[in-house]
Structures are given as C-alpha cells and as structure tokens.
Amino acid sequence: MGVVPYADAFKTQRVKRMVGPGAVSAAALARQVGVSQPTLSQWLREANRVAAMRPPPEEKKPTVPAGPKKWTPEEKLRVLAATQGLRWASFPPWMASGSKGAGGVHVSARVCW
C-alpha cells in the first residue's frame, strides 16, 4: 500500500485529540478514524519536535496602569516635607493663586490644615 497524503488540518486535528485533557491513545484513535497507529504516532512525534523547536514566548512586560498615580500616605508626607522650605515666589503664578491648570483641573500649592 502506498503513502496516503493527508491534509495538514486533518493531521493537526488528530494530534490535538492525542494531547491534553481527554486525550486518546494513538491505537484508540486509529480504530476511530481509520488511520494506522504508527502514522498517528509519527504525527504526534513530529508535532512534539516542532513544539520543542519554538522559542519560548516572550515574558509579558508589566503594563503601566491607566490614570493618575495612586499616592501612598508616606509619599504624600515626603512631598509635603520636601516642599516646606519653598517660598511662594518660586511657584508659577497659577499655582500660587489656586487657579485651574492644564485640563481645567483645580491646582494649588497651598496646603490647608
């Protein structure tokens, strides 16, 4: 008997049936689909070789969270302590006056206790 050409999609479907959860043996699958067990075993070995040659997936880079940074109380205190010695003259006029800055957000360098 000669070699029967099988489509790649057909081979892939049969290999998927032999791996993972609910996998069936090559012998059991051979009885179900009419392809010889040695042929199915060969397809499985070839698929494993191809998978072993693939480079590992790239590690996911951490994504930057959307929106403004969430400041911890310690970070807020550090900023307040660092700005204690600043003079109002060193701030831009829009900050000293407590007006709205870029995007219409109310900004003020003054701290109310």
Tab-separated table of N, CA, C and O in Angstrom:
chain	number	residue	atom	x	y	z
A	1	MET	N	0.846	-1.183	0.000
A	1	MET	CA	0.000	0.000	0.000
A	1	MET	C	0.884	1.236	0.000
A	1	MET	O	1.866	1.315	0.713
A	2	GLY	N	0.531	2.245	-0.812
A	2	GLY	CA	1.327	3.449	-0.934
A	2	GLY	C	1.055	4.455	0.174
A	2	GLY	O	0.205	4.244	1.035
A	3	VAL	N	1.781	5.534	0.129
A	3	VAL	CA	1.637	6.598	1.117
A	3	VAL	C	0.407	7.429	0.770
A	3	VAL	O	0.235	7.862	-0.371
A	4	VAL	N	-0.459	7.635	1.770
A	4	VAL	CA	-1.675	8.432	1.577
A	4	VAL	C	-1.382	9.854	2.050
A	4	VAL	O	-1.010	10.045	3.211
A	5	PRO	N	-1.527	10.847	1.159
A	5	PRO	CA	-1.287	12.219	1.616
A	5	PRO	C	-2.485	12.734	2.433
A	5	PRO	O	-3.630	12.615	2.009
A	6	TYR	N	-2.194	13.244	3.600
A	6	TYR	CA	-3.239	13.811	4.458
A	6	TYR	C	-3.024	15.319	4.551
A	6	TYR	O	-1.886	15.795	4.604
A	7	ALA	N	-4.109	16.035	4.589
A	7	ALA	CA	-4.029	17.495	4.725
A	7	ALA	C	-3.488	17.851	6.108
A	7	ALA	O	-3.732	17.138	7.091
A	8	ASP	N	-2.755	18.956	6.181
A	8	ASP	CA	-2.191	19.402	7.462
A	8	ASP	C	-3.281	19.632	8.504
A	8	ASP	O	-3.093	19.321	9.675
A	9	ALA	N	-4.410	20.185	8.064
A	9	ALA	CA	-5.512	20.435	9.006
A	9	ALA	C	-6.021	19.119	9.590
A	9	ALA	O	-6.320	19.039	10.791
A	10	PHE	N	-6.093	18.089	8.786
A	10	PHE	CA	-6.532	16.770	9.244
A	10	PHE	C	-5.549	16.221	10.282
A	10	PHE	O	-5.946	15.731	11.348
A	11	LYS	N	-4.246	16.333	9.979
A	11	LYS	CA	-3.216	15.854	10.902
A	11	LYS	C	-3.294	16.613	12.227
A	11	LYS	O	-3.240	16.016	13.301
A	12	THR	N	-3.433	17.935	12.138
A	12	THR	CA	-3.486	18.769	13.340
A	12	THR	C	-4.660	18.386	14.223
A	12	THR	O	-4.527	18.287	15.444
A	13	GLN	N	-5.810	18.145	13.613
A	13	GLN	CA	-6.986	17.740	14.396
A	13	GLN	C	-6.745	16.421	15.110
A	13	GLN	O	-7.146	16.247	16.261
A	14	ARG	N	-6.109	15.478	14.447
A	14	ARG	CA	-5.858	14.167	15.058
A	14	ARG	C	-4.831	14.275	16.183
A	14	ARG	O	-4.973	13.645	17.219
A	15	VAL	N	-3.798	15.092	15.987
A	15	VAL	CA	-2.785	15.285	17.040
A	15	VAL	C	-3.429	15.931	18.267
A	15	VAL	O	-3.164	15.520	19.403
A	16	LYS	N	-4.316	16.894	18.055
A	16	LYS	CA	-4.993	17.550	19.184
A	16	LYS	C	-5.805	16.551	19.995
A	16	LYS	O	-5.949	16.695	21.206
A	17	ARG	N	-6.341	15.534	19.327
A	17	ARG	CA	-7.120	14.503	20.036
A	17	ARG	C	-6.219	13.635	20.906
A	17	ARG	O	-6.689	13.000	21.840
A	18	MET	N	-4.903	13.583	20.600
A	18	MET	CA	-3.982	12.727	21.345
A	18	MET	C	-3.227	13.463	22.450
A	18	MET	O	-2.384	12.871	23.117
A	19	VAL	N	-3.499	14.740	22.654
A	19	VAL	CA	-2.812	15.507	23.701
A	19	VAL	C	-3.827	16.259	24.560
A	19	VAL	O	-4.973	16.461	24.155
A	20	GLY	N	-3.383	16.678	25.729
A	20	GLY	CA	-4.218	17.500	26.596
A	20	GLY	C	-5.283	16.710	27.328
A	20	GLY	O	-5.312	15.476	27.301
A	21	PRO	N	-6.184	17.452	27.969
A	21	PRO	CA	-7.260	16.790	28.719
A	21	PRO	C	-8.153	15.971	27.788
A	21	PRO	O	-8.474	16.396	26.683
A	22	GLY	N	-8.517	14.794	28.214
A	22	GLY	CA	-9.385	13.943	27.402
A	22	GLY	C	-8.675	13.296	26.229
A	22	GLY	O	-9.321	12.852	25.274
A	23	ALA	N	-7.338	13.252	26.280
A	23	ALA	CA	-6.563	12.685	25.167
A	23	ALA	C	-6.846	11.191	25.020
A	23	ALA	O	-7.110	10.491	25.987
A	24	VAL	N	-6.813	10.736	23.777
A	24	VAL	CA	-6.976	9.309	23.489
A	24	VAL	C	-5.644	8.779	22.966
A	24	VAL	O	-4.835	9.532	22.423
A	25	SER	N	-5.420	7.508	23.112
A	25	SER	CA	-4.175	6.903	22.629
A	25	SER	C	-4.191	6.838	21.106
A	25	SER	O	-5.256	6.877	20.465
A	26	ALA	N	-2.998	6.700	20.546
A	26	ALA	CA	-2.899	6.581	19.086
A	26	ALA	C	-3.614	5.322	18.605
A	26	ALA	O	-4.254	5.326	17.547
A	27	ALA	N	-3.549	4.250	19.393
A	27	ALA	CA	-4.215	2.996	18.998
A	27	ALA	C	-5.732	3.174	18.984
A	27	ALA	O	-6.405	2.735	18.039
A	28	ALA	N	-6.281	3.822	20.017
A	28	ALA	CA	-7.732	4.027	20.080
A	28	ALA	C	-8.185	4.963	18.956
A	28	ALA	O	-9.216	4.723	18.311
A	29	LEU	N	-7.415	6.007	18.712
A	29	LEU	CA	-7.771	6.951	17.657
A	29	LEU	C	-7.684	6.281	16.285
A	29	LEU	O	-8.508	6.535	15.401
A	30	ALA	N	-6.703	5.386	16.101
A	30	ALA	CA	-6.564	4.658	14.832
A	30	ALA	C	-7.830	3.860	14.537
A	30	ALA	O	-8.312	3.847	13.393
A	31	ARG	N	-8.384	3.226	15.556
A	31	ARG	CA	-9.622	2.452	15.359
A	31	ARG	C	-10.795	3.379	15.024
A	31	ARG	O	-11.667	3.017	14.243
A	32	GLN	N	-10.808	4.588	15.577
A	32	GLN	CA	-11.925	5.514	15.362
A	32	GLN	C	-11.892	6.169	13.981
A	32	GLN	O	-12.936	6.371	13.364
A	33	VAL	N	-10.701	6.549	13.508
A	33	VAL	CA	-10.625	7.343	12.272
A	33	VAL	C	-10.090	6.590	11.063
A	33	VAL	O	-10.084	7.118	9.953
A	34	GLY	N	-9.598	5.361	11.259
A	34	GLY	CA	-9.132	4.577	10.124
A	34	GLY	C	-7.746	4.932	9.626
A	34	GLY	O	-7.382	4.606	8.504
A	35	VAL	N	-6.951	5.594	10.460
A	35	VAL	CA	-5.555	5.887	10.127
A	35	VAL	C	-4.718	4.964	11.004
A	35	VAL	O	-5.036	4.751	12.176
A	36	SER	N	-3.628	4.424	10.466
A	36	SER	CA	-2.850	3.457	11.241
A	36	SER	C	-2.228	4.090	12.484
A	36	SER	O	-1.900	5.292	12.502
A	37	GLN	N	-2.073	3.262	13.513
A	37	GLN	CA	-1.487	3.739	14.773
A	37	GLN	C	-0.060	4.246	14.570
A	37	GLN	O	0.291	5.295	15.102
A	38	PRO	N	0.806	3.556	13.776
A	38	PRO	CA	2.154	4.094	13.562
A	38	PRO	C	2.132	5.486	12.893
A	38	PRO	O	2.952	6.358	13.222
A	39	THR	N	1.199	5.699	11.972
A	39	THR	CA	1.102	7.010	11.313
A	39	THR	C	0.707	8.082	12.317
A	39	THR	O	1.315	9.162	12.373
A	40	LEU	N	-0.292	7.790	13.158
A	40	LEU	CA	-0.720	8.761	14.168
A	40	LEU	C	0.410	9.046	15.160
A	40	LEU	O	0.645	10.210	15.539
A	41	SER	N	1.139	8.007	15.572
A	41	SER	CA	2.264	8.186	16.497
A	41	SER	C	3.357	9.039	15.871
A	41	SER	O	3.979	9.878	16.540
A	42	GLN	N	3.590	8.859	14.576
A	42	GLN	CA	4.593	9.662	13.870
A	42	GLN	C	4.167	11.135	13.847
A	42	GLN	O	4.978	12.020	14.082
A	43	TRP	N	2.894	11.411	13.574
A	43	TRP	CA	2.394	12.785	13.564
A	43	TRP	C	2.569	13.432	14.940
A	43	TRP	O	2.938	14.594	15.047
A	44	LEU	N	2.322	12.645	15.979
A	44	LEU	CA	2.466	13.164	17.343
A	44	LEU	C	3.931	13.484	17.639
A	44	LEU	O	4.240	14.548	18.198
A	45	ARG	N	4.851	12.601	17.257
A	45	ARG	CA	6.290	12.859	17.462
A	45	ARG	C	6.732	14.105	16.696
A	45	ARG	O	7.478	14.933	17.217
A	46	GLU	N	6.265	14.246	15.446
A	46	GLU	CA	6.622	15.418	14.644
A	46	GLU	C	6.098	16.707	15.290
A	46	GLU	O	6.798	17.712	15.337
A	47	ALA	N	4.881	16.653	15.798
A	47	ALA	CA	4.301	17.835	16.448
A	47	ALA	C	5.095	18.197	17.697
A	47	ALA	O	5.330	19.381	17.972
A	48	ASN	N	5.538	17.190	18.448
A	48	ASN	CA	6.342	17.458	19.648
A	48	ASN	C	7.691	18.050	19.291
A	48	ASN	O	8.193	18.933	19.985
A	49	ARG	N	8.304	17.585	18.194
A	49	ARG	CA	9.588	18.144	17.752
A	49	ARG	C	9.426	19.603	17.349
A	49	ARG	O	10.243	20.442	17.693
A	50	VAL	N	8.372	19.894	16.610
A	50	VAL	CA	8.127	21.277	16.173
A	50	VAL	C	7.897	22.173	17.393
A	50	VAL	O	8.432	23.270	17.480
A	51	ALA	N	7.126	21.695	18.363
A	51	ALA	CA	6.849	22.483	19.563
A	51	ALA	C	8.127	22.727	20.353
A	51	ALA	O	8.320	23.800	20.918
A	52	ALA	N	9.030	21.725	20.396
A	52	ALA	CA	10.279	21.866	21.141
A	52	ALA	C	11.221	22.866	20.476
A	52	ALA	O	12.046	23.480	21.147
A	53	MET	N	11.103	23.062	19.162
A	53	MET	CA	11.984	23.987	18.444
A	53	MET	C	11.516	25.432	18.533
A	53	MET	O	12.277	26.342	18.254
A	54	ARG	N	10.265	25.652	18.923
A	54	ARG	CA	9.755	27.023	19.025
A	54	ARG	C	10.429	27.744	20.176
A	54	ARG	O	10.631	27.179	21.241
A	55	PRO	N	10.748	29.027	19.983
A	55	PRO	CA	11.312	29.787	21.103
A	55	PRO	C	10.235	29.998	22.160
A	55	PRO	O	9.045	30.045	21.839
A	56	PRO	N	10.642	30.099	23.424
A	56	PRO	CA	9.648	30.326	24.475
A	56	PRO	C	8.955	31.659	24.263
A	56	PRO	O	9.549	32.596	23.709
A	57	PRO	N	7.707	31.773	24.672
A	57	PRO	CA	7.002	33.044	24.497
A	57	PRO	C	7.681	34.135	25.308
A	57	PRO	O	8.229	33.884	26.377
A	58	GLU	N	7.658	35.344	24.756
A	58	GLU	CA	8.281	36.463	25.457
A	58	GLU	C	7.538	36.739	26.751
A	58	GLU	O	6.320	36.601	26.822
A	59	GLU	N	8.324	37.121	27.748
A	59	GLU	CA	7.691	37.462	29.015
A	59	GLU	C	6.870	38.723	28.826
A	59	GLU	O	7.270	39.639	28.114
A	60	LYS	N	5.719	38.737	29.470
A	60	LYS	CA	4.884	39.926	29.380
A	60	LYS	C	5.524	41.045	30.192
A	60	LYS	O	5.951	40.836	31.316
A	61	LYS	N	5.599	42.203	29.575
A	61	LYS	CA	6.116	43.360	30.286
A	61	LYS	C	4.984	43.946	31.105
A	61	LYS	O	3.839	43.970	30.660
A	62	PRO	N	5.311	44.393	32.312
A	62	PRO	CA	4.237	44.980	33.117
A	62	PRO	C	3.646	46.192	32.416
A	62	PRO	O	4.366	47.002	31.851
A	63	THR	N	2.351	46.273	32.442
A	63	THR	CA	1.692	47.394	31.802
A	63	THR	C	1.572	48.552	32.782
A	63	THR	O	1.446	48.353	33.985
A	64	VAL	N	1.634	49.730	32.240
A	64	VAL	CA	1.503	50.930	33.060
A	64	VAL	C	0.018	51.128	33.340
A	64	VAL	O	-0.793	51.133	32.422
A	65	PRO	N	-0.341	51.253	34.610
A	65	PRO	CA	-1.762	51.437	34.908
A	65	PRO	C	-2.275	52.747	34.330
A	65	PRO	O	-1.564	53.744	34.304
A	66	ALA	N	-3.506	52.704	33.855
A	66	ALA	CA	-4.112	53.902	33.287
A	66	ALA	C	-4.529	54.824	34.419
A	66	ALA	O	-4.858	54.394	35.514
A	67	GLY	N	-4.511	56.101	34.135
A	67	GLY	CA	-4.960	57.077	35.127
A	67	GLY	C	-3.819	57.591	35.977
A	67	GLY	O	-2.669	57.209	35.834
A	68	PRO	N	-4.164	58.484	36.900
A	68	PRO	CA	-3.134	59.093	37.735
A	68	PRO	C	-2.559	58.094	38.733
A	68	PRO	O	-3.189	57.098	39.085
A	69	LYS	N	-1.351	58.397	39.179
A	69	LYS	CA	-0.678	57.555	40.154
A	69	LYS	C	-1.427	57.606	41.475
A	69	LYS	O	-1.880	58.652	41.907
A	70	LYS	N	-1.541	56.463	42.121
A	70	LYS	CA	-2.143	56.398	43.450
A	70	LYS	C	-1.028	56.618	44.468
A	70	LYS	O	-0.144	55.803	44.616
A	71	TRP	N	-1.067	57.744	45.149
A	71	TRP	CA	-0.039	58.093	46.121
A	71	TRP	C	-0.351	57.451	47.464
A	71	TRP	O	-1.481	57.480	47.936
A	72	THR	N	0.678	56.885	48.078
A	72	THR	CA	0.515	56.341	49.421
A	72	THR	C	0.614	57.497	50.414
A	72	THR	O	1.186	58.554	50.095
A	73	PRO	N	0.104	57.341	51.618
A	73	PRO	CA	0.246	58.401	52.617
A	73	PRO	C	1.711	58.766	52.874
A	73	PRO	O	2.033	59.935	53.077
A	74	GLU	N	2.601	57.784	52.831
A	74	GLU	CA	4.024	58.060	53.050
A	74	GLU	C	4.588	58.949	51.938
A	74	GLU	O	5.371	59.850	52.197
A	75	GLU	N	4.199	58.682	50.692
A	75	GLU	CA	4.674	59.506	49.571
A	75	GLU	C	4.152	60.933	49.694
A	75	GLU	O	4.885	61.893	49.458
A	76	LYS	N	2.894	61.072	50.068
A	76	LYS	CA	2.326	62.408	50.247
A	76	LYS	C	3.069	63.171	51.324
A	76	LYS	O	3.380	64.357	51.162
A	77	LEU	N	3.371	62.513	52.438
A	77	LEU	CA	4.086	63.153	53.531
A	77	LEU	C	5.484	63.566	53.099
A	77	LEU	O	5.945	64.662	53.428
A	78	ARG	N	6.168	62.714	52.323
A	78	ARG	CA	7.507	63.059	51.833
A	78	ARG	C	7.470	64.309	50.960
A	78	ARG	O	8.337	65.167	51.061
A	79	VAL	N	6.467	64.426	50.098
A	79	VAL	CA	6.347	65.602	49.232
A	79	VAL	C	6.098	66.851	50.075
A	79	VAL	O	6.707	67.897	49.860
A	80	LEU	N	5.199	66.729	51.040
A	80	LEU	CA	4.928	67.874	51.918
A	80	LEU	C	6.176	68.299	52.673
A	80	LEU	O	6.481	69.495	52.774
A	81	ALA	N	6.915	67.350	53.205
A	81	ALA	CA	8.133	67.669	53.950
A	81	ALA	C	9.170	68.314	53.032
A	81	ALA	O	9.864	69.257	53.437
A	82	ALA	N	9.275	67.824	51.803
A	82	ALA	CA	10.268	68.364	50.867
A	82	ALA	C	9.928	69.788	50.435
A	82	ALA	O	10.812	70.566	50.079
A	83	THR	N	8.650	70.147	50.452
A	83	THR	CA	8.255	71.481	49.977
A	83	THR	C	8.128	72.504	51.100
A	83	THR	O	7.816	73.661	50.832
A	84	GLN	N	8.383	72.123	52.332
A	84	GLN	CA	8.225	73.042	53.462
A	84	GLN	C	9.075	74.298	53.327
A	84	GLN	O	8.636	75.374	53.674
A	85	GLY	N	10.292	74.170	52.826
A	85	GLY	CA	11.183	75.328	52.747
A	85	GLY	C	10.991	76.188	51.506
A	85	GLY	O	11.650	77.222	51.357
A	86	LEU	N	10.097	75.839	50.607
A	86	LEU	CA	9.909	76.615	49.381
A	86	LEU	C	9.187	77.925	49.671
A	86	LEU	O	8.344	78.015	50.543
A	87	ARG	N	9.527	78.932	48.905
A	87	ARG	CA	8.866	80.225	49.039
A	87	ARG	C	7.824	80.349	47.932
A	87	ARG	O	7.985	79.821	46.849
A	88	TRP	N	6.760	81.083	48.233
A	88	TRP	CA	5.688	81.251	47.247
A	88	TRP	C	6.194	81.881	45.957
A	88	TRP	O	5.676	81.600	44.884
A	89	ALA	N	7.224	82.680	46.041
A	89	ALA	CA	7.750	83.335	44.840
A	89	ALA	C	8.330	82.318	43.865
A	89	ALA	O	8.418	82.592	42.665
A	90	SER	N	8.704	81.135	44.338
A	90	SER	CA	9.288	80.128	43.456
A	90	SER	C	8.227	79.355	42.673
A	90	SER	O	8.547	78.630	41.755
A	91	PHE	N	6.938	79.510	43.044
A	91	PHE	CA	5.866	78.833	42.332
A	91	PHE	C	5.375	79.673	41.163
A	91	PHE	O	5.362	80.894	41.242
A	92	PRO	N	4.930	79.035	40.086
A	92	PRO	CA	4.317	79.801	38.993
A	92	PRO	C	3.046	80.480	39.525
A	92	PRO	O	2.396	79.954	40.430
A	93	PRO	N	2.677	81.610	38.965
A	93	PRO	CA	1.508	82.341	39.465
A	93	PRO	C	0.233	81.507	39.489
A	93	PRO	O	-0.550	81.621	40.413
A	94	TRP	N	0.010	80.655	38.519
A	94	TRP	CA	-1.225	79.881	38.502
A	94	TRP	C	-1.304	78.898	39.660
A	94	TRP	O	-2.376	78.553	40.117
A	95	MET	N	-0.142	78.442	40.170
A	95	MET	CA	-0.160	77.544	41.325
A	95	MET	C	-0.393	78.303	42.617
A	95	MET	O	-1.122	77.864	43.495
A	96	ALA	N	0.241	79.451	42.747
A	96	ALA	CA	0.109	80.235	43.976
A	96	ALA	C	-1.309	80.773	44.142
A	96	ALA	O	-1.792	80.929	45.248
A	97	SER	N	-1.982	81.047	43.014
A	97	SER	CA	-3.314	81.629	43.098
A	97	SER	C	-4.404	80.588	43.314
A	97	SER	O	-5.529	80.916	43.630
A	98	GLY	N	-4.084	79.302	43.109
A	98	GLY	CA	-5.087	78.259	43.276
A	98	GLY	C	-6.043	78.185	42.104
A	98	GLY	O	-7.160	77.720	42.230
A	99	SER	N	-5.612	78.648	40.927
A	99	SER	CA	-6.475	78.630	39.742
A	99	SER	C	-6.452	77.256	39.094
A	99	SER	O	-5.805	76.337	39.571
A	100	LYS	N	-7.139	77.158	37.962
A	100	LYS	CA	-7.201	75.877	37.249
A	100	LYS	C	-6.011	75.758	36.310
A	100	LYS	O	-5.668	76.680	35.601
A	101	GLY	N	-5.405	74.588	36.326
A	101	GLY	CA	-4.249	74.322	35.484
A	101	GLY	C	-4.671	73.646	34.197
A	101	GLY	O	-5.817	73.772	33.755
A	102	ALA	N	-3.741	72.881	33.622
A	102	ALA	CA	-3.991	72.207	32.351
A	102	ALA	C	-5.172	71.251	32.487
A	102	ALA	O	-5.303	70.549	33.471
A	103	GLY	N	-6.044	71.261	31.520
A	103	GLY	CA	-7.185	70.370	31.521
A	103	GLY	C	-8.297	70.807	32.451
A	103	GLY	O	-9.217	70.061	32.717
A	104	GLY	N	-8.213	72.033	32.983
A	104	GLY	CA	-9.271	72.544	33.843
A	104	GLY	C	-9.287	71.934	35.232
A	104	GLY	O	-10.256	72.042	35.965
A	105	VAL	N	-8.178	71.299	35.629
A	105	VAL	CA	-8.106	70.690	36.952
A	105	VAL	C	-7.664	71.737	37.956
A	105	VAL	O	-6.703	72.467	37.729
A	106	HIS	N	-8.359	71.816	39.081
A	106	HIS	CA	-8.006	72.776	40.113
A	106	HIS	C	-6.687	72.375	40.751
A	106	HIS	O	-6.526	71.262	41.221
A	107	VAL	N	-5.722	73.296	40.721
A	107	VAL	CA	-4.401	73.006	41.249
A	107	VAL	C	-4.009	74.108	42.215
A	107	VAL	O	-4.231	75.295	41.962
A	108	SER	N	-3.397	73.716	43.310
A	108	SER	CA	-2.917	74.718	44.253
A	108	SER	C	-1.743	74.145	45.005
A	108	SER	O	-1.731	72.987	45.380
A	109	ALA	N	-0.737	74.970	45.240
A	109	ALA	CA	0.410	74.556	46.015
A	109	ALA	C	0.157	74.792	47.489
A	109	ALA	O	0.916	74.355	48.326
A	110	ARG	N	-0.907	75.482	47.811
A	110	ARG	CA	-1.204	75.775	49.202
A	110	ARG	C	-1.844	74.563	49.876
A	110	ARG	O	-2.670	73.891	49.287
A	111	VAL	N	-1.442	74.345	51.082
A	111	VAL	CA	-1.997	73.223	51.834
A	111	VAL	C	-2.793	73.795	52.984
A	111	VAL	O	-2.319	74.608	53.753
A	112	CYS	N	-4.033	73.354	53.115
A	112	CYS	CA	-4.870	73.810	54.210
A	112	CYS	C	-4.877	72.753	55.297
A	112	CYS	O	-5.115	71.590	55.026
A	113	TRP	N	-4.646	73.170	56.506
A	113	TRP	CA	-4.655	72.235	57.635
A	113	TRP	C	-5.898	72.379	58.421
A	113	TRP	O	-6.514	73.252	58.660
